[in-house]
mmCIF file of C-alpha atoms in Angstrom:
data_model
loop_
_atom_site.group_PDB
_atom_site.id
_atom_site.type_symbol
_atom_site.label_atom_id
_atom_site.label_comp_id
_atom_site.label_asym_id
_atom_site.label_seq_id
_atom_site.Cartn_x
_atom_site.Cartn_y
_atom_site.Cartn_z
ATOM 1 C CA MET A 1 99.755 98.669 112.616
ATOM 2 C CA THR A 2 101.979 96.941 115.115
ATOM 3 C CA PRO A 3 101.365 97.391 118.837
ATOM 4 C CA GLY A 4 103.449 100.080 120.493
ATOM 5 C CA VAL A 5 103.378 102.441 117.516
ATOM 6 C CA THR A 6 101.130 105.416 118.319
ATOM 7 C CA GLY A 7 99.417 107.979 116.125
ATOM 8 C CA ARG A 8 102.059 110.506 117.162
ATOM 9 C CA ASP A 9 104.761 108.175 115.826
ATOM 10 C CA VAL A 10 102.915 107.937 112.522
ATOM 11 C CA LYS A 11 102.710 111.734 112.336
ATOM 12 C CA ASP A 12 106.442 112.074 113.032
ATOM 13 C CA VAL A 13 107.309 109.577 110.319
ATOM 14 C CA PHE A 14 105.003 111.332 107.858
ATOM 15 C CA LYS A 15 106.648 114.708 108.600
ATOM 16 C CA LYS A 16 110.055 113.194 107.905
ATOM 17 C CA PHE A 17 108.899 111.876 104.552
ATOM 18 C CA VAL A 18 107.351 115.068 103.203
ATOM 19 C CA ASN A 19 110.175 117.440 104.022
ATOM 20 C CA ASN A 20 112.445 118.841 101.334
ATOM 21 C CA TYR A 21 116.080 117.871 101.165
ATOM 22 C CA ASP A 22 118.639 120.649 100.979
ATOM 23 C CA ILE A 23 121.548 118.232 101.298
ATOM 24 C CA LEU A 24 121.444 114.877 99.550
ATOM 25 C CA GLU A 25 122.936 112.274 101.867
ATOM 26 C CA HIS A 26 122.713 109.490 99.284
ATOM 27 C CA SER A 27 123.862 111.264 96.114
ATOM 28 C CA ASP A 28 126.209 108.382 95.275
ATOM 29 C CA LYS A 29 123.217 106.037 95.101
ATOM 30 C CA ILE A 30 121.245 108.532 92.997
ATOM 31 C CA ILE A 31 124.099 108.627 90.494
ATOM 32 C CA GLN A 32 124.079 104.799 90.332
ATOM 33 C CA THR A 33 120.544 104.878 88.864
ATOM 34 C CA GLY A 34 121.837 106.697 85.781
ATOM 35 C CA VAL A 35 119.078 109.298 86.067
ATOM 36 C CA MET A 36 121.597 112.109 85.663
ATOM 37 C CA GLU A 37 121.750 111.170 81.940
ATOM 38 C CA SER A 38 118.062 112.025 81.622
ATOM 39 C CA ASN A 39 116.861 115.461 80.554
ATOM 40 C CA ASP A 40 113.679 115.098 82.612
ATOM 41 C CA PRO A 41 113.850 117.223 85.800
ATOM 42 C CA ILE A 42 110.683 115.659 87.231
ATOM 43 C CA LEU A 43 112.109 112.155 86.954
ATOM 44 C CA LYS A 44 115.396 113.312 88.519
ATOM 45 C CA SER A 45 113.443 114.816 91.394
ATOM 46 C CA ILE A 46 111.384 111.649 91.929
ATOM 47 C CA VAL A 47 114.458 109.411 91.918
ATOM 48 C CA SER A 48 116.436 111.615 94.293
ATOM 49 C CA HIS A 49 113.501 112.043 96.684
ATOM 50 C CA PHE A 50 112.758 108.316 96.640
ATOM 51 C CA ILE A 51 116.315 107.328 97.460
ATOM 52 C CA GLU A 52 116.601 110.000 100.153
ATOM 53 C CA LYS A 53 113.276 108.923 101.692
ATOM 54 C CA TYR A 54 114.337 105.283 101.585
ATOM 55 C CA GLY A 55 117.663 106.107 103.251
ATOM 56 C CA LYS A 56 115.992 108.120 106.012
ATOM 57 C CA ALA A 57 113.354 105.414 106.551
ATOM 58 C CA LEU A 58 116.038 102.730 106.749
ATOM 59 C CA LYS A 59 118.079 104.742 109.260
ATOM 60 C CA ASP A 60 114.962 105.493 111.327
ATOM 61 C CA SER A 61 113.908 101.826 111.326
ATOM 62 C CA ILE A 62 117.337 100.740 112.567
ATOM 63 C CA GLU A 63 117.316 103.396 115.312
ATOM 64 C CA LYS A 64 113.738 102.743 116.496
ATOM 65 C CA GLY A 65 113.399 99.035 115.879
ATOM 66 C CA ASP A 66 111.560 96.674 113.569
ATOM 67 C CA GLU A 67 108.104 97.838 114.583
ATOM 68 C CA PHE A 68 108.631 100.990 112.526
ATOM 69 C CA GLU A 69 109.747 99.143 109.390
ATOM 70 C CA GLN A 70 106.201 98.213 108.417
ATOM 71 C CA LEU A 71 105.085 101.804 108.839
ATOM 72 C CA HIS A 72 107.998 103.132 106.800
ATOM 73 C CA CYS A 73 107.313 100.634 104.030
ATOM 74 C CA LYS A 74 103.645 101.599 103.944
ATOM 75 C CA TYR A 75 104.444 105.273 103.407
ATOM 76 C CA LEU A 76 107.216 104.611 100.903
ATOM 77 C CA GLU A 77 105.040 102.218 98.880
ATOM 78 C CA GLU A 78 102.153 104.702 98.802
ATOM 79 C CA TRP A 79 104.430 107.618 97.920
ATOM 80 C CA LEU A 80 106.210 105.735 95.139
ATOM 81 C CA GLY A 81 102.892 104.406 93.804
ATOM 82 C CA TYR A 82 101.500 107.924 93.625
ATOM 83 C CA MET A 83 104.633 109.259 91.936
ATOM 84 C CA LYS A 84 104.537 106.397 89.413
ATOM 85 C CA TYR A 85 100.871 107.090 88.645
ATOM 86 C CA PHE A 86 101.524 110.824 88.381
ATOM 87 C CA TYR A 87 104.664 110.574 86.227
ATOM 88 C CA THR A 88 103.512 107.827 83.828
ATOM 89 C CA LEU A 89 99.907 109.091 83.657
ATOM 90 C CA GLY A 90 98.656 105.882 85.170
ATOM 91 C CA GLY A 91 100.886 103.780 82.929
ATOM 92 C CA THR A 92 99.309 105.096 79.709
ATOM 93 C CA CYS A 93 102.341 107.096 78.587
ATOM 94 C CA GLU A 94 104.724 104.566 77.023
ATOM 95 C CA PHE A 95 107.658 106.965 76.766
ATOM 96 C CA LYS A 96 107.546 107.911 80.467
ATOM 97 C CA LYS A 97 106.794 104.328 81.446
ATOM 98 C CA ASN A 98 110.007 103.220 79.721
ATOM 99 C CA LEU A 99 111.964 105.967 81.521
ATOM 100 C CA TRP A 100 110.448 104.846 84.842
ATOM 101 C CA ILE A 101 111.521 101.266 84.250
ATOM 102 C CA LYS A 102 114.987 102.326 83.078
ATOM 103 C CA TYR A 103 115.805 104.725 85.932
ATOM 104 C CA ILE A 104 113.774 103.392 88.870
ATOM 105 C CA HIS A 105 112.738 99.764 88.454
ATOM 106 C CA LYS A 106 115.833 98.217 86.822
ATOM 107 C CA PRO A 107 118.541 99.871 88.966
ATOM 108 C CA TRP A 108 116.631 99.548 92.248
ATOM 109 C CA ARG A 109 118.108 96.218 93.439
ATOM 110 C CA LYS A 110 121.622 97.479 92.741
ATOM 111 C CA VAL A 111 120.942 100.757 94.575
ATOM 112 C CA GLU A 112 119.302 98.923 97.462
ATOM 113 C CA SER A 113 122.425 96.766 97.886
ATOM 114 C CA LEU A 114 124.517 99.952 98.288
ATOM 115 C CA PHE A 115 122.791 100.669 101.597
ATOM 116 C CA HIS A 116 125.297 98.763 103.733
ATOM 117 C CA ILE A 117 123.300 99.007 106.945
ATOM 118 C CA GLY A 118 120.554 96.687 105.687
ATOM 119 C CA ASN A 119 117.328 96.915 103.707
ATOM 120 C CA LEU A 120 113.655 97.485 104.346
ATOM 121 C CA ALA A 121 111.292 94.646 103.494
ATOM 122 C CA CYS A 122 109.136 96.799 101.199
ATOM 123 C CA ASN A 123 107.333 95.697 98.045
ATOM 124 C CA PHE A 124 107.495 98.615 95.638
ATOM 125 C CA ASN A 125 106.048 96.980 92.492
ATOM 126 C CA ALA A 126 107.903 99.563 90.445
ATOM 127 C CA ASP A 127 107.247 97.684 87.185
ATOM 128 C CA LYS A 128 103.455 97.334 87.563
ATOM 129 C CA PHE A 129 101.247 100.007 85.992
ATOM 130 C CA SER A 130 97.505 100.493 86.407
ATOM 131 C CA SER A 131 96.789 101.916 82.893
ATOM 132 C CA SER A 132 93.812 103.790 84.266
ATOM 133 C CA PHE A 133 94.223 107.379 83.152
ATOM 134 C CA GLU A 134 91.594 109.276 81.174
ATOM 135 C CA SER A 135 92.769 109.657 77.578
ATOM 136 C CA GLU A 136 91.577 113.273 77.277
ATOM 137 C CA PHE A 137 94.046 114.283 79.989
ATOM 138 C CA ILE A 138 97.041 112.794 78.203
ATOM 139 C CA ASN A 139 99.242 115.397 76.586
ATOM 140 C CA PHE A 140 99.868 114.769 72.876
ATOM 141 C CA SER A 141 103.617 114.951 73.498
ATOM 142 C CA CYS A 142 103.453 112.248 76.179
ATOM 143 C CA ASN A 143 104.545 109.451 73.908
ATOM 144 C CA ASP A 144 107.713 109.960 71.923
ATOM 145 C CA ASN A 145 106.149 108.851 68.631
ATOM 146 C CA ASN A 146 103.178 111.239 68.650
ATOM 147 C CA ILE A 147 103.265 114.210 66.303
ATOM 148 C CA MET A 148 101.987 117.724 66.879
ATOM 149 C CA SER A 149 98.243 118.137 66.694
ATOM 150 C CA PRO A 150 97.074 119.599 63.334
ATOM 151 C CA ILE A 151 94.729 121.981 65.184
ATOM 152 C CA ILE A 152 97.583 124.243 66.268
ATOM 153 C CA PRO A 153 98.863 125.198 62.768
ATOM 154 C CA VAL A 154 95.301 125.875 61.601
ATOM 155 C CA SER A 155 94.653 128.101 64.614
ATOM 156 C CA VAL A 156 97.862 130.017 64.042
ATOM 157 C CA GLY A 157 96.986 130.419 60.357
ATOM 158 C CA PHE A 158 93.563 131.891 61.134
ATOM 159 C CA ALA A 159 95.060 134.200 63.739
ATOM 160 C CA LEU A 160 97.666 135.512 61.293
ATOM 161 C CA PHE A 161 95.017 135.949 58.586
ATOM 162 C CA GLY A 162 92.808 137.940 61.002
ATOM 163 C CA ILE A 163 95.694 140.129 62.117
ATOM 164 C CA SER A 164 96.680 140.877 58.515
ATOM 165 C CA LEU A 165 93.071 141.866 57.637
ATOM 166 C CA ILE A 166 92.908 144.212 60.622
ATOM 167 C CA CYS A 167 96.275 145.755 59.687
ATOM 168 C CA MET A 168 95.162 146.334 56.076
ATOM 169 C CA PHE A 169 91.893 147.932 57.224
ATOM 170 C CA LEU A 170 93.681 150.223 59.685
ATOM 171 C CA TYR A 171 96.292 151.160 57.081
ATOM 172 C CA LYS A 172 93.579 152.095 54.587
ATOM 173 C CA GLU A 173 91.620 154.156 57.132
ATOM 174 C CA LEU A 174 94.644 155.932 58.512
ATOM 175 C CA SER A 175 96.098 156.721 55.089
ATOM 176 C CA GLU A 176 92.749 158.124 53.837
ATOM 177 C CA ASN A 177 92.400 160.317 56.932
ATOM 178 C CA PHE A 178 95.971 161.515 56.591
ATOM 179 C CA LEU A 179 95.505 162.397 52.903
ATOM 180 C CA TRP A 180 92.173 164.105 53.599
ATOM 181 C CA ASN A 181 93.692 166.194 56.380
ATOM 182 C CA SER A 182 96.728 167.110 54.284
ATOM 183 C CA ASP A 183 94.462 168.270 51.385
ATOM 184 C CA GLU A 184 92.468 170.512 53.763
ATOM 185 C CA ASN A 185 95.652 172.047 55.108
ATOM 186 C CA ALA A 186 96.940 172.736 51.596
ATOM 187 C CA GLU A 187 93.627 174.416 50.611
ATOM 188 C CA ASN A 188 93.598 176.534 53.764
ATOM 189 C CA ASN A 189 97.157 177.661 53.093
ATOM 190 C CA ILE A 190 96.283 178.651 49.500
ATOM 191 C CA ASN A 191 93.154 180.511 50.680
ATOM 192 C CA GLU A 192 95.138 182.408 53.274
ATOM 193 C CA LEU A 193 97.626 183.462 50.673
ATOM 194 C CA SER A 194 94.974 184.672 48.232
ATOM 195 C CA TYR A 195 93.043 186.779 50.744
ATOM 196 C CA HIS A 196 96.037 188.700 52.018
ATOM 197 C CA PRO A 197 96.917 191.338 49.486
ATOM 198 C CA THR A 198 100.422 192.564 49.458
ATOM 199 C CA ARG A 199 101.035 195.884 51.178
ATOM 200 C CA ASN A 200 103.360 198.415 49.730
#
């Protein structure tokens, strides 16, 4: 850390970076990424938060001086690295990796040039992926070319078979009880009729 920057300054910068944005100040730059074409709300959120964070960090660095630029870059690089790891599953999900490159890495230089007040000297490495995610945590629908797991149709088939057996058993039991009860009622009615002689 550069001299003159205190722990309190670091805390203030961190608070600025984790807040939510009700009003997007840099929506024109977000649109320039092309992310609005995507159907992925998580990617849209990452792109909009990244550009808003970058814009706020750039404005703060200009207001407070160059000693804050290094601190801003550190937080932005760590935040973007975490988001990249989270979204692309450590670079193991090819489909999401391609979306990341298309909507964050490729348009970044163009978006960065739209900030007319200058740029931060950050190294985002938006195209580098670690490929270190456990394969058992990867969702089968992560990659676009994966098909549905065959376990699900088998499970549904067994569940439907079990439900149909239970329904047949209950139907048989209930219908036998109903018929048995209706026969008893009919016999009782006949017996009542035969034991009551007619009175004249």
